[in-house]
C-alpha cells in the first residue's frame, strides 16, 4: 500500500510541476526576508499558480488539474474513460499510453442529434447506426453515397440476401434471422443446420465484416415491418453490441 501511495504521489507532483502549481516560501536573503517559489514536495501542500501569477484559490488551471487528477485515478485503476483531451495530456506529461473508449453515439437521444457527429473524430459506425435509426434506410443510403460507399454496398448486399433468403423459404424466416444475430453477438455461433446454407453463410459473413448488430436488425425490421425498439428490447440483454467493434483506442499525446 505504501508503494502504491508513493507512486501516486510522485505522479501527482509531476502533473503539478507541468501545470505550474508551486509553493510559496519565505527565505532570508542578505538579511532580508523575501518570498520565493519552489516546486512542491508534498502533492497536498501548494498555494500558487506560476503560469497565472496568482494564488491557488484564484487559479483556473488548478481546477482543470483537479479534474485531471480524478481522471488519472480512474485510468490507473484500469477504468476506461472517454475524456480524450485530458487523457492525452496525462499521456504526454507522464509518458504513458492510457486508453479510452471511442465515442459511442448509440446512446444519443433523438433530440440531441447533429450531423457533426459524422466527423472523423467520432465512431463513424455508431454514427450511422443512430442515423439509420432516426432517419430510415433510404436517407442512410443517400448519406453513404457521399460518406462511405463501401458501407453502403455492404448494407445493400445484406438487404438483398435477406430478400433472397425469404424468397427461397416457405415460411416467415424473421425469427431465425434474428436468432443468427444473437448467436454472432453473444459469441455462440457454432455449427448451424439451416436451409439454403450458401445464402445464410454469405449473410453471416457480411454481418461479421460490418461489425454491427444494429444495422442488420434495422434492415430486418424494415423488410418484415417490425418495430425496432420492441425487437431490440427482446435481445439487448443477450448480446454484446460492441463485440466485433474495435472500441478501445490509445489516446495520443497532446
Coordinates of N, CA and C in Angstrom, one line a residue:
X1 N 0.8 -1.2 0.0 CA 0.0 0.0 0.0 C 0.9 1.3 0.0
X2 N 2.0 1.2 0.8 CA 2.9 2.4 0.8 C 3.5 2.7 -0.5
X3 N 3.8 1.6 -1.2 CA 4.4 1.7 -2.6 C 3.5 2.4 -3.5
X4 N 2.2 1.9 -3.5 CA 1.2 2.5 -4.4 C 1.0 4.0 -4.1
X5 N 0.9 4.3 -2.7 CA 0.8 5.7 -2.3 C 1.9 6.5 -2.9
X6 N 3.2 6.0 -2.8 CA 4.3 6.8 -3.2 C 4.3 7.0 -4.7
X7 N 3.9 5.9 -5.5 CA 3.8 6.1 -6.9 C 2.7 7.1 -7.3
X8 N 1.6 7.1 -6.7 CA 0.5 8.1 -6.9 C 1.0 9.5 -6.6
X9 N 1.7 9.7 -5.5 CA 2.1 11.0 -5.1 C 3.2 11.5 -6.0
X10 N 4.0 10.7 -6.5 CA 5.1 11.1 -7.5 C 4.4 11.6 -8.8
X11 N 3.4 10.8 -9.2 CA 2.7 11.2 -10.5 C 2.0 12.5 -10.3
X12 N 1.3 12.7 -9.1 CA 0.6 13.9 -8.8 C 1.6 15.1 -8.8
X13 N 2.7 14.9 -8.2 CA 3.7 16.0 -8.1 C 4.2 16.3 -9.5
X14 N 4.4 15.3 -10.4 CA 4.8 15.5 -11.7 C 3.8 16.4 -12.5
X15 N 2.6 16.0 -12.3 CA 1.5 16.8 -13.0 C 1.4 18.2 -12.5
X16 N 1.5 18.4 -11.2 CA 1.5 19.8 -10.6 C 2.7 20.6 -11.2
X17 N 3.8 20.0 -11.3 CA 5.0 20.7 -11.8 C 4.8 21.2 -13.3
X18 N 4.2 20.3 -14.1 CA 4.0 20.7 -15.5 C 2.9 21.8 -15.6
X19 N 2.0 21.8 -14.7 CA 0.9 22.8 -14.7 C 1.3 24.1 -14.0
X20 N 2.5 24.1 -13.5 CA 3.0 25.4 -12.9 C 2.4 25.6 -11.5
X21 N 2.0 24.6 -10.8 CA 1.5 24.7 -9.4 C 2.7 24.6 -8.5
X22 N 2.9 25.7 -7.6 CA 4.1 25.8 -6.8 C 3.7 26.1 -5.4
X23 N 4.8 26.2 -4.6 CA 4.7 26.5 -3.2 C 5.5 27.8 -2.9
X24 N 4.8 28.8 -2.2 CA 5.5 30.0 -1.8 C 6.2 29.7 -0.5
X25 N 7.4 30.3 -0.4 CA 8.2 30.1 0.9 C 8.9 31.4 1.2
X26 N 8.9 31.7 2.5 CA 9.7 32.8 3.0 C 11.1 32.4 3.3
X27 N 12.1 33.1 2.7 CA 13.5 32.8 3.0 C 14.3 34.1 3.3
X28 N 15.4 34.0 3.9 CA 16.3 35.1 4.2 C 17.3 35.3 3.1
X29 N 17.4 36.5 2.6 CA 18.4 36.8 1.5 C 19.1 38.1 1.8
X30 N 20.4 38.0 2.2 CA 21.1 39.2 2.6 C 20.4 40.0 3.7
X31 N 20.0 39.2 4.7 CA 19.3 39.8 5.9 C 17.9 40.3 5.6
X32 N 17.4 40.0 4.4 CA 16.0 40.4 4.1 C 15.2 39.2 3.9
X33 N 14.0 39.3 4.4 CA 13.0 38.2 4.2 C 12.3 38.4 2.8
X34 N 12.4 37.4 1.9 CA 11.7 37.5 0.6 C 10.9 36.3 0.4
X35 N 10.0 36.4 -0.6 CA 9.2 35.2 -0.9 C 9.7 34.6 -2.2
X36 N 9.9 33.3 -2.2 CA 10.4 32.6 -3.4 C 9.3 31.5 -3.7
X37 N 9.4 31.1 -5.0 CA 8.6 30.0 -5.4 C 9.4 28.7 -5.5
X38 N 8.8 27.6 -5.0 CA 9.6 26.3 -5.1 C 8.6 25.2 -5.6
X39 N 9.3 24.2 -6.2 CA 8.5 23.0 -6.7 C 7.8 22.4 -5.4
X40 N 6.7 21.8 -5.6 CA 6.0 21.1 -4.5 C 6.7 19.9 -4.1
X41 N 6.9 19.7 -2.8 CA 7.5 18.5 -2.2 C 6.4 17.5 -1.8
X42 N 5.3 18.0 -1.4 CA 4.1 17.2 -1.0 C 3.0 17.6 -1.9
X43 N 2.4 16.6 -2.6 CA 1.3 16.9 -3.5 C 0.1 17.5 -2.9
X44 N 0.0 17.6 -1.6 CA -1.1 18.2 -0.9 C -0.7 19.6 -0.4
X45 N 0.5 20.0 -0.6 CA 1.0 21.3 0.0 C 1.5 22.2 -1.1
X46 N 0.6 23.1 -1.6 CA 0.9 24.1 -2.6 C -0.1 25.3 -2.5
X47 N 0.3 26.4 -3.0 CA -0.5 27.6 -2.8 C -0.4 28.6 -4.0
X48 N 0.3 28.3 -5.1 CA 0.5 29.4 -6.1 C 0.5 28.8 -7.5
X49 N -0.1 29.6 -8.4 CA -0.2 29.2 -9.8 C 0.8 30.0 -10.6
X50 N 1.9 29.4 -11.0 CA 3.0 30.1 -11.7 C 2.6 30.7 -13.0
X51 N 1.9 30.0 -13.9 CA 1.6 30.5 -15.2 C 0.5 31.6 -15.2
X52 N -0.3 31.6 -14.1 CA -1.3 32.6 -14.0 C -0.9 33.7 -13.1
X53 N 0.2 33.5 -12.3 CA 0.7 34.6 -11.4 C -0.4 34.9 -10.4
X54 N -0.9 33.9 -9.7 CA -2.0 34.2 -8.7 C -2.0 33.2 -7.7
X55 N -2.7 33.5 -6.6 CA -2.9 32.5 -5.5 C -3.8 31.3 -6.0
X56 N -3.6 30.2 -5.4 CA -4.2 29.0 -5.9 C -5.7 29.0 -6.0
X57 N -6.3 29.7 -5.0 CA -7.8 29.8 -5.0 C -8.4 30.6 -6.2
X58 N -7.5 31.4 -6.8 CA -7.9 32.2 -8.0 C -7.5 31.5 -9.3
X59 N -6.9 30.4 -9.2 CA -6.4 29.7 -10.4 C -7.4 28.9 -11.2
X60 N -7.5 29.2 -12.5 CA -8.4 28.4 -13.4 C -7.7 27.0 -13.7
X61 N -6.3 27.1 -13.9 CA -5.6 25.9 -14.2 C -5.7 24.9 -13.1
X62 N -5.7 25.3 -11.8 CA -5.8 24.3 -10.7 C -7.1 23.5 -10.8
X63 N -8.2 24.2 -11.2 CA -9.5 23.5 -11.3 C -9.4 22.4 -12.3
X64 N -8.7 22.7 -13.5 CA -8.5 21.7 -14.5 C -7.6 20.6 -14.1
X65 N -6.6 20.9 -13.2 CA -5.7 19.9 -12.7 C -6.4 19.0 -11.8
X66 N -7.3 19.5 -11.0 CA -8.1 18.7 -10.0 C -8.9 17.6 -10.8
X67 N -9.5 18.1 -11.9 CA -10.2 17.2 -12.8 C -9.3 16.1 -13.4
X68 N -8.1 16.6 -13.9 CA -7.1 15.6 -14.5 C -6.7 14.6 -13.5
X69 N -6.5 15.0 -12.2 CA -6.1 14.0 -11.2 C -7.2 13.0 -10.9
X70 N -8.4 13.4 -11.0 CA -9.5 12.5 -10.8 C -9.6 11.5 -12.0
X71 N -9.3 12.0 -13.2 CA -9.2 11.1 -14.4 C -8.1 10.1 -14.2
X72 N -6.9 10.6 -13.7 CA -5.7 9.8 -13.5 C -6.0 8.6 -12.6
X73 N -6.8 8.9 -11.5 CA -7.1 7.8 -10.6 C -7.9 6.7 -11.3
X74 N -8.8 7.1 -12.2 CA -9.6 6.1 -12.9 C -8.8 5.3 -13.8
X75 N -8.0 5.9 -14.7 CA -7.2 5.2 -15.6 C -6.1 4.3 -15.0
X76 N -5.6 4.8 -13.8 CA -4.6 4.0 -13.1 C -5.2 2.7 -12.6
X77 N -6.5 2.8 -12.3 CA -7.3 1.6 -11.7 C -7.9 0.8 -12.8
X78 N -7.5 1.1 -14.1 CA -8.0 0.2 -15.2 C -9.4 0.6 -15.7
X79 N -9.9 1.7 -15.2 CA -11.2 2.2 -15.7 C -11.0 2.9 -17.0
X80 N -11.7 2.5 -18.1 CA -11.5 3.2 -19.4 C -12.5 4.3 -19.5
X81 N -12.0 5.5 -19.7 CA -12.8 6.7 -19.7 C -12.8 7.3 -21.1
X82 N -13.6 8.4 -21.3 CA -13.7 9.0 -22.6 C -13.3 10.5 -22.7
X83 N -12.6 10.9 -21.6 CA -12.1 12.3 -21.6 C -10.8 12.4 -22.4
X84 N -11.0 12.5 -23.7 CA -9.9 12.4 -24.7 C -8.8 13.4 -24.4
X85 N -9.1 14.7 -24.3 CA -8.1 15.7 -24.2 C -7.3 15.6 -22.9
X86 N -8.0 15.3 -21.8 CA -7.4 15.2 -20.5 C -6.5 13.9 -20.5
X87 N -6.9 12.8 -21.0 CA -6.1 11.6 -21.1 C -4.9 11.8 -22.0
X88 N -5.1 12.5 -23.1 CA -4.0 12.8 -24.0 C -2.9 13.7 -23.3
X89 N -3.3 14.6 -22.5 CA -2.4 15.5 -21.7 C -1.7 14.6 -20.7
X90 N -2.4 13.8 -20.0 CA -1.8 12.9 -19.0 C -0.7 12.0 -19.6
X91 N -1.1 11.5 -20.8 CA -0.1 10.6 -21.5 C 1.2 11.4 -21.9
X92 N 1.0 12.6 -22.2 CA 2.2 13.5 -22.5 C 3.1 13.7 -21.3
X93 N 2.4 14.1 -20.2 CA 3.1 14.5 -19.0 C 3.8 13.3 -18.3
X94 N 3.1 12.2 -18.3 CA 3.6 11.0 -17.6 C 4.2 10.0 -18.5
X95 N 4.2 10.3 -19.8 CA 4.8 9.3 -20.8 C 4.1 7.9 -20.7
X96 N 2.8 7.9 -20.7 CA 2.0 6.7 -20.5 C 1.2 6.5 -21.8
X97 N 0.5 5.4 -21.9 CA -0.4 5.1 -23.0 C -1.8 4.7 -22.5
X98 N -2.4 5.6 -21.7 CA -3.7 5.3 -21.1 C -4.7 5.2 -22.3
X99 N -5.8 4.4 -22.1 CA -6.7 4.1 -23.1 C -8.1 4.8 -22.8
X100 N -8.9 4.8 -23.8 CA -10.3 5.3 -23.6 C -11.2 4.7 -24.7
X101 N -12.5 4.7 -24.4 CA -13.4 4.3 -25.5 C -13.6 5.3 -26.5
X102 N -13.7 4.9 -27.8 CA -14.2 5.8 -28.8 C -15.6 6.2 -28.4
X103 N -15.9 7.5 -28.8 CA -17.2 8.0 -28.5 C -18.3 7.1 -29.1
X104 N -19.2 6.6 -28.3 CA -20.3 5.7 -28.8 C -21.6 6.5 -28.9
X105 N -22.0 6.7 -30.1 CA -23.2 7.6 -30.3 C -24.5 6.9 -30.2
X106 N -24.5 5.6 -29.9 CA -25.8 4.9 -29.9 C -26.7 5.4 -28.8
X107 N -26.1 6.0 -27.7 CA -26.9 6.4 -26.6 C -27.4 7.9 -26.7
X108 N -27.1 8.5 -27.9 CA -27.7 9.8 -28.1 C -29.2 9.8 -28.1
X109 N -29.8 10.8 -27.5 CA -31.2 11.0 -27.6 C -31.5 11.6 -28.9
X110 N -32.7 11.3 -29.4 CA -33.1 11.8 -30.8 C -32.9 13.3 -30.8
X111 N -33.3 14.0 -29.8 CA -33.3 15.5 -29.8 C -31.9 16.1 -29.8
X112 N -30.9 15.2 -29.5 CA -29.5 15.7 -29.5 C -28.7 15.5 -30.7
X113 N -29.4 14.9 -31.8 CA -28.7 14.5 -33.0 C -28.2 15.7 -33.8
X114 N -27.0 15.7 -34.3 CA -26.5 16.7 -35.2 C -25.6 16.0 -36.1
X115 N -25.6 16.4 -37.4 CA -24.8 15.7 -38.4 C -23.3 15.9 -38.2
X116 N -22.9 16.8 -37.3 CA -21.5 17.0 -37.0 C -20.9 15.7 -36.4
X117 N -21.8 14.8 -35.9 CA -21.3 13.6 -35.3 C -20.7 12.7 -36.4
X118 N -20.8 13.0 -37.6 CA -20.3 12.2 -38.7 C -18.8 12.6 -39.0
X119 N -18.3 13.5 -38.3 CA -16.9 13.9 -38.5 C -16.0 12.8 -38.0
X120 N -14.7 12.8 -38.4 CA -13.8 11.7 -38.3 C -13.5 11.4 -36.8
X121 N -13.6 12.4 -35.9 CA -13.1 12.1 -34.5 C -14.2 11.4 -33.7
X122 N -15.3 11.0 -34.4 CA -16.3 10.2 -33.7 C -16.3 8.8 -34.4
X123 N -16.9 7.9 -33.7 CA -17.0 6.5 -34.2 C -18.0 6.5 -35.3
X124 N -17.6 6.4 -36.5 CA -18.5 6.5 -37.7 C -19.5 5.5 -37.7
X125 N -19.2 4.2 -37.4 CA -20.2 3.1 -37.4 C -21.3 3.4 -36.5
X126 N -21.0 3.8 -35.3 CA -22.1 4.2 -34.3 C -22.9 5.3 -34.8
X127 N -22.3 6.3 -35.5 CA -23.0 7.4 -36.0 C -24.0 7.0 -37.0
X128 N -23.6 6.1 -37.9 CA -24.5 5.6 -38.9 C -25.6 4.7 -38.3
X129 N -25.4 4.0 -37.3 CA -26.4 3.3 -36.6 C -27.5 4.2 -36.1
X130 N -27.1 5.3 -35.5 CA -28.0 6.3 -34.9 C -28.7 7.0 -36.1
X131 N -28.0 7.3 -37.2 CA -28.6 8.0 -38.3 C -29.7 7.1 -38.9
X132 N -29.4 5.8 -39.1 CA -30.4 4.9 -39.7 C -31.6 4.8 -38.8
X133 N -31.4 4.7 -37.5 CA -32.5 4.7 -36.5 C -33.4 5.9 -36.6
X134 N -32.8 7.0 -36.8 CA -33.6 8.3 -36.8 C -34.2 8.6 -38.1
X135 N -33.5 8.4 -39.2 CA -33.9 8.9 -40.5 C -34.3 7.8 -41.5
X136 N -34.1 6.5 -41.2 CA -34.5 5.4 -42.0 C -33.5 5.0 -43.1
X137 N -33.9 3.9 -43.8 CA -33.0 3.3 -44.7 C -32.6 4.2 -45.9
X138 N -33.6 4.7 -46.6 CA -33.3 5.5 -47.8 C -32.4 6.7 -47.5
X139 N -32.7 7.4 -46.5 CA -31.9 8.6 -46.1 C -30.4 8.1 -45.8
X140 N -30.3 7.0 -45.1 CA -29.0 6.5 -44.8 C -28.2 6.1 -46.0
X141 N -28.8 5.4 -47.0 CA -28.2 5.1 -48.2 C -27.7 6.3 -49.0
X142 N -28.6 7.4 -49.0 CA -28.2 8.6 -49.7 C -27.0 9.2 -49.0
X143 N -27.0 9.2 -47.7 CA -25.9 9.8 -47.0 C -24.6 9.0 -47.3
X144 N -24.6 7.7 -47.3 CA -23.5 6.9 -47.5 C -22.9 7.0 -48.9
X145 N -23.7 7.4 -49.9 CA -23.2 7.6 -51.2 C -22.1 8.5 -51.3
X146 N -22.2 9.6 -50.4 CA -21.1 10.6 -50.3 C -20.0 10.2 -49.2
X147 N -20.5 9.6 -48.1 CA -19.6 9.4 -47.0 C -18.8 8.1 -47.0
X148 N -19.5 7.0 -47.4 CA -18.8 5.7 -47.3 C -19.5 4.7 -48.2
X149 N -19.1 4.7 -49.5 CA -19.7 3.8 -50.5 C -19.5 2.3 -50.1
X150 N -18.4 2.0 -49.5 CA -18.2 0.6 -49.1 C -19.2 0.1 -48.1
X151 N -19.5 0.9 -47.1 CA -20.5 0.5 -46.2 C -21.9 0.5 -46.8
X152 N -22.2 1.4 -47.7 CA -23.5 1.4 -48.4 C -23.6 0.1 -49.2
X153 N -22.6 -0.3 -49.9 CA -22.6 -1.5 -50.7 C -22.8 -2.7 -49.8
X154 N -22.2 -2.8 -48.6 CA -22.3 -3.9 -47.7 C -23.7 -4.0 -47.2
X155 N -24.4 -2.8 -46.8 CA -25.7 -2.8 -46.3 C -26.7 -3.3 -47.4
X156 N -26.5 -2.9 -48.7 CA -27.3 -3.3 -49.8 C -27.2 -4.8 -50.0
X157 N -26.0 -5.4 -49.9 CA -25.8 -6.8 -50.0 C -26.6 -7.5 -48.9
X158 N -26.5 -7.1 -47.7 CA -27.3 -7.7 -46.6 C -28.7 -7.6 -46.9
X159 N -29.2 -6.5 -47.3 CA -30.6 -6.3 -47.6 C -31.1 -7.3 -48.7
X160 N -30.3 -7.4 -49.8 CA -30.6 -8.3 -50.9 C -30.6 -9.8 -50.4
X161 N -29.6 -10.2 -49.6 CA -29.6 -11.5 -49.1 C -30.8 -11.9 -48.2
X162 N -31.2 -10.9 -47.4 CA -32.5 -11.1 -46.6 C -33.6 -11.4 -47.5
X163 N -33.8 -10.6 -48.6 CA -34.9 -10.8 -49.6 C -34.7 -12.1 -50.3
X164 N -33.5 -12.5 -50.6 CA -33.3 -13.7 -51.3 C -33.6 -14.9 -50.5
X165 N -33.2 -14.9 -49.2 CA -33.5 -16.0 -48.3 C -35.0 -16.1 -48.1
X166 N -35.7 -15.0 -47.9 CA -37.1 -15.1 -47.7 C -37.8 -15.7 -49.0
X167 N -37.3 -15.3 -50.1 CA -37.9 -15.8 -51.4 C -37.8 -17.3 -51.5
X168 N -36.6 -17.9 -51.0 CA -36.4 -19.3 -51.1 C -37.1 -20.1 -50.1
X169 N -37.6 -19.5 -49.0 CA -38.2 -20.2 -47.9 C -39.7 -20.1 -48.0
X170 N -40.4 -21.1 -47.5 CA -41.8 -21.1 -47.5 C -42.4 -20.3 -46.4
X171 N -41.8 -20.4 -45.2 CA -42.3 -19.7 -44.0 C -41.6 -18.3 -43.8
X172 N -42.2 -17.6 -42.9 CA -41.6 -16.3 -42.4 C -40.4 -16.6 -41.6
X173 N -39.2 -16.2 -42.1 CA -37.9 -16.6 -41.5 C -37.3 -15.5 -40.6
X174 N -38.1 -14.5 -40.3 CA -37.6 -13.4 -39.5 C -37.0 -13.8 -38.2
X175 N -37.7 -14.7 -37.4 CA -37.2 -15.1 -36.1 C -35.9 -15.8 -36.2
X176 N -35.7 -16.6 -37.3 CA -34.5 -17.4 -37.5 C -33.3 -16.4 -37.8
X177 N -33.6 -15.5 -38.7 CA -32.5 -14.5 -39.0 C -32.1 -13.6 -37.8
X178 N -33.1 -13.3 -37.0 CA -32.8 -12.5 -35.8 C -32.0 -13.4 -34.8
X179 N -32.3 -14.7 -34.7 CA -31.6 -15.6 -33.9 C -30.1 -15.7 -34.3
X180 N -29.8 -15.7 -35.6 CA -28.5 -15.7 -36.1 C -27.7 -14.4 -35.5
X181 N -28.3 -13.3 -35.5 CA -27.7 -12.1 -35.0 C -27.3 -12.3 -33.5
X182 N -28.3 -12.9 -32.8 CA -28.0 -13.1 -31.3 C -26.8 -14.0 -31.2
X183 N -26.7 -15.1 -32.0 CA -25.6 -16.0 -31.9 C -24.3 -15.4 -32.2
X184 N -24.2 -14.5 -33.2 CA -23.0 -13.8 -33.6 C -22.5 -13.0 -32.4
X185 N -23.4 -12.1 -31.9 CA -23.1 -11.1 -30.9 C -23.2 -11.6 -29.5
X186 N -23.3 -12.9 -29.3 CA -23.2 -13.4 -27.9 C -22.1 -14.5 -28.0
X187 N -21.3 -14.6 -29.0 CA -20.2 -15.5 -29.2 C -20.6 -17.0 -29.1
X188 N -21.8 -17.3 -29.7 CA -22.3 -18.6 -29.6 C -22.4 -19.2 -31.0
X189 N -21.9 -18.6 -32.0 CA -22.1 -19.0 -33.4 C -21.2 -20.2 -33.7
X190 N -21.8 -21.4 -33.7 CA -21.1 -22.6 -34.0 C -21.7 -23.3 -35.2
X191 N -21.6 -24.6 -35.3 CA -22.2 -25.3 -36.5 C -23.7 -25.1 -36.5
X192 N -24.3 -24.6 -37.6 CA -25.7 -24.5 -37.7 C -26.3 -25.2 -38.8
X193 N -27.4 -25.8 -38.6 CA -28.1 -26.5 -39.7 C -29.3 -25.7 -40.2
X194 N -29.2 -25.2 -41.4 CA -30.3 -24.4 -41.9 C -30.5 -24.7 -43.4
X195 N -31.6 -24.3 -43.9 CA -31.9 -24.4 -45.4 C -31.0 -23.3 -46.1
X196 N -30.7 -23.6 -47.3 CA -30.1 -22.6 -48.2 C -28.8 -22.0 -47.5
X197 N -27.9 -22.9 -47.2 CA -26.7 -22.6 -46.4 C -25.9 -21.5 -47.1
X198 N -25.8 -21.5 -48.4 CA -25.0 -20.6 -49.1 C -25.4 -19.1 -48.8
X199 N -26.7 -18.9 -48.9 CA -27.3 -17.6 -48.6 C -27.0 -17.2 -47.2
X200 N -27.2 -18.1 -46.2 CA -27.1 -17.8 -44.8 C -25.6 -17.5 -44.5
X201 N -24.7 -18.3 -45.0 CA -23.3 -18.1 -44.7 C -22.8 -16.8 -45.3
X202 N -23.2 -16.5 -46.5 CA -22.9 -15.2 -47.1 C -23.4 -14.0 -46.2
X203 N -24.6 -14.2 -45.7 CA -25.2 -13.2 -44.9 C -24.5 -13.0 -43.6
X204 N -24.1 -14.1 -43.0 CA -23.4 -14.0 -41.7 C -22.0 -13.4 -41.9
X205 N -21.4 -13.7 -43.1 CA -20.0 -13.2 -43.4 C -20.1 -11.6 -43.5
X206 N -21.1 -11.2 -44.2 CA -21.3 -9.7 -44.4 C -21.6 -9.0 -43.1
X207 N -22.3 -9.6 -42.2 CA -22.7 -9.0 -40.9 C -21.4 -8.9 -40.1
X208 N -20.6 -10.0 -40.1 CA -19.4 -10.0 -39.3 C -18.4 -9.0 -39.7
X209 N -18.3 -8.8 -41.1 CA -17.4 -7.8 -41.6 C -17.9 -6.4 -41.3
X210 N -19.2 -6.2 -41.3 CA -19.8 -4.9 -41.0 C -19.6 -4.5 -39.5
X211 N -19.5 -5.6 -38.6 CA -19.3 -5.4 -37.2 C -20.4 -4.7 -36.4
X212 N -21.6 -4.8 -37.0 CA -22.8 -4.1 -36.3 C -23.9 -5.1 -36.2
X213 N -24.6 -5.2 -35.1 CA -25.8 -5.9 -35.0 C -27.0 -5.0 -35.2
X214 N -26.8 -3.7 -34.9 CA -27.9 -2.7 -35.0 C -28.3 -2.5 -36.5
X215 N -27.4 -2.3 -37.4 CA -27.8 -2.1 -38.8 C -28.5 -3.3 -39.4
X216 N -28.0 -4.5 -39.3 CA -28.7 -5.6 -39.9 C -30.1 -5.8 -39.2
X217 N -30.2 -5.5 -37.9 CA -31.6 -5.6 -37.3 C -32.5 -4.6 -37.8
X218 N -32.0 -3.4 -38.0 CA -32.8 -2.3 -38.6 C -33.3 -2.7 -40.0
X219 N -32.4 -3.3 -40.8 CA -32.8 -3.8 -42.1 C -33.8 -4.9 -42.1
X220 N -33.6 -5.8 -41.1 CA -34.6 -6.9 -40.9 C -36.0 -6.3 -40.6
X221 N -36.0 -5.3 -39.6 CA -37.2 -4.7 -39.2 C -37.9 -3.9 -40.3
X222 N -37.1 -3.3 -41.2 CA -37.6 -2.6 -42.3 C -38.3 -3.5 -43.3
X223 N -37.6 -4.7 -43.6 CA -38.1 -5.6 -44.5 C -39.4 -6.4 -44.0
X224 N -39.4 -6.7 -42.7 CA -40.5 -7.5 -42.2 C -41.5 -6.6 -41.5
X225 N -41.3 -5.3 -41.6 CA -42.3 -4.3 -41.0 C -42.5 -4.6 -39.4
X226 N -41.3 -4.6 -38.8 CA -41.3 -4.8 -37.3 C -40.9 -3.5 -36.6
X227 N -41.3 -3.4 -35.4 CA -40.9 -2.2 -34.6 C -39.5 -2.4 -34.0
X228 N -38.5 -1.6 -34.4 CA -37.1 -1.9 -34.0 C -37.0 -1.8 -32.5
X229 N -37.6 -0.9 -31.8 CA -37.5 -0.7 -30.3 C -38.0 -2.0 -29.6
X230 N -39.1 -2.5 -30.1 CA -39.6 -3.7 -29.4 C -38.7 -4.9 -29.7
X231 N -38.2 -5.0 -30.9 CA -37.4 -6.2 -31.3 C -36.0 -6.1 -30.6
X232 N -35.5 -4.9 -30.5 CA -34.2 -4.7 -29.8 C -34.4 -5.1 -28.3
X233 N -35.5 -4.7 -27.7 CA -35.7 -5.0 -26.3 C -35.7 -6.5 -26.0
X234 N -36.1 -7.3 -27.0 CA -36.1 -8.7 -26.7 C -34.8 -9.4 -26.7
X235 N -33.7 -8.7 -27.3 CA -32.4 -9.4 -27.4 C -31.3 -8.6 -26.8
X236 N -31.6 -7.3 -26.4 CA -30.5 -6.4 -25.9 C -29.7 -7.0 -24.8
X237 N -30.3 -7.7 -23.9 CA -29.7 -8.3 -22.7 C -28.8 -9.5 -23.0
X238 N -29.1 -10.1 -24.2 CA -28.4 -11.3 -24.5 C -27.1 -11.1 -25.3
X239 N -27.0 -9.9 -25.9 CA -25.9 -9.7 -26.9 C -24.9 -8.6 -26.4
X240 N -23.7 -8.6 -26.9 CA -22.7 -7.6 -26.7 C -22.7 -6.8 -28.0
X241 N -23.3 -5.6 -28.0 CA -23.4 -4.9 -29.3 C -22.1 -4.5 -29.8
X242 N -21.1 -4.3 -28.9 CA -19.8 -3.9 -29.4 C -18.8 -5.0 -29.5
X243 N -19.3 -6.3 -29.6 CA -18.4 -7.5 -29.6 C -17.4 -7.4 -30.7
X244 N -17.8 -7.1 -31.9 CA -16.9 -7.1 -33.0 C -16.2 -5.7 -33.3
X245 N -16.7 -4.7 -32.6 CA -16.1 -3.3 -32.9 C -14.8 -3.2 -32.2
X246 N -13.9 -2.4 -32.8 CA -12.6 -2.1 -32.2 C -12.8 -0.8 -31.4
X247 N -13.3 -1.0 -30.2 CA -13.8 0.1 -29.4 C -12.6 0.8 -28.6
X248 N -11.7 0.0 -28.1 CA -10.6 0.6 -27.3 C -9.6 1.3 -28.1
X249 N -9.2 2.5 -27.8 CA -8.2 3.2 -28.6 C -7.2 3.9 -27.6
X250 N -6.0 3.9 -28.0 CA -5.0 4.7 -27.2 C -5.2 6.1 -27.5
X251 N -5.1 6.9 -26.5 CA -5.2 8.4 -26.7 C -3.9 9.0 -27.0
X252 N -3.8 9.7 -28.1 CA -2.5 10.3 -28.5 C -2.0 11.4 -27.6
X253 N -0.7 11.6 -27.6 CA -0.1 12.7 -26.8 C -0.7 14.1 -27.2
X254 N -0.8 15.0 -26.3 CA -1.3 16.3 -26.6 C -0.2 17.3 -26.3

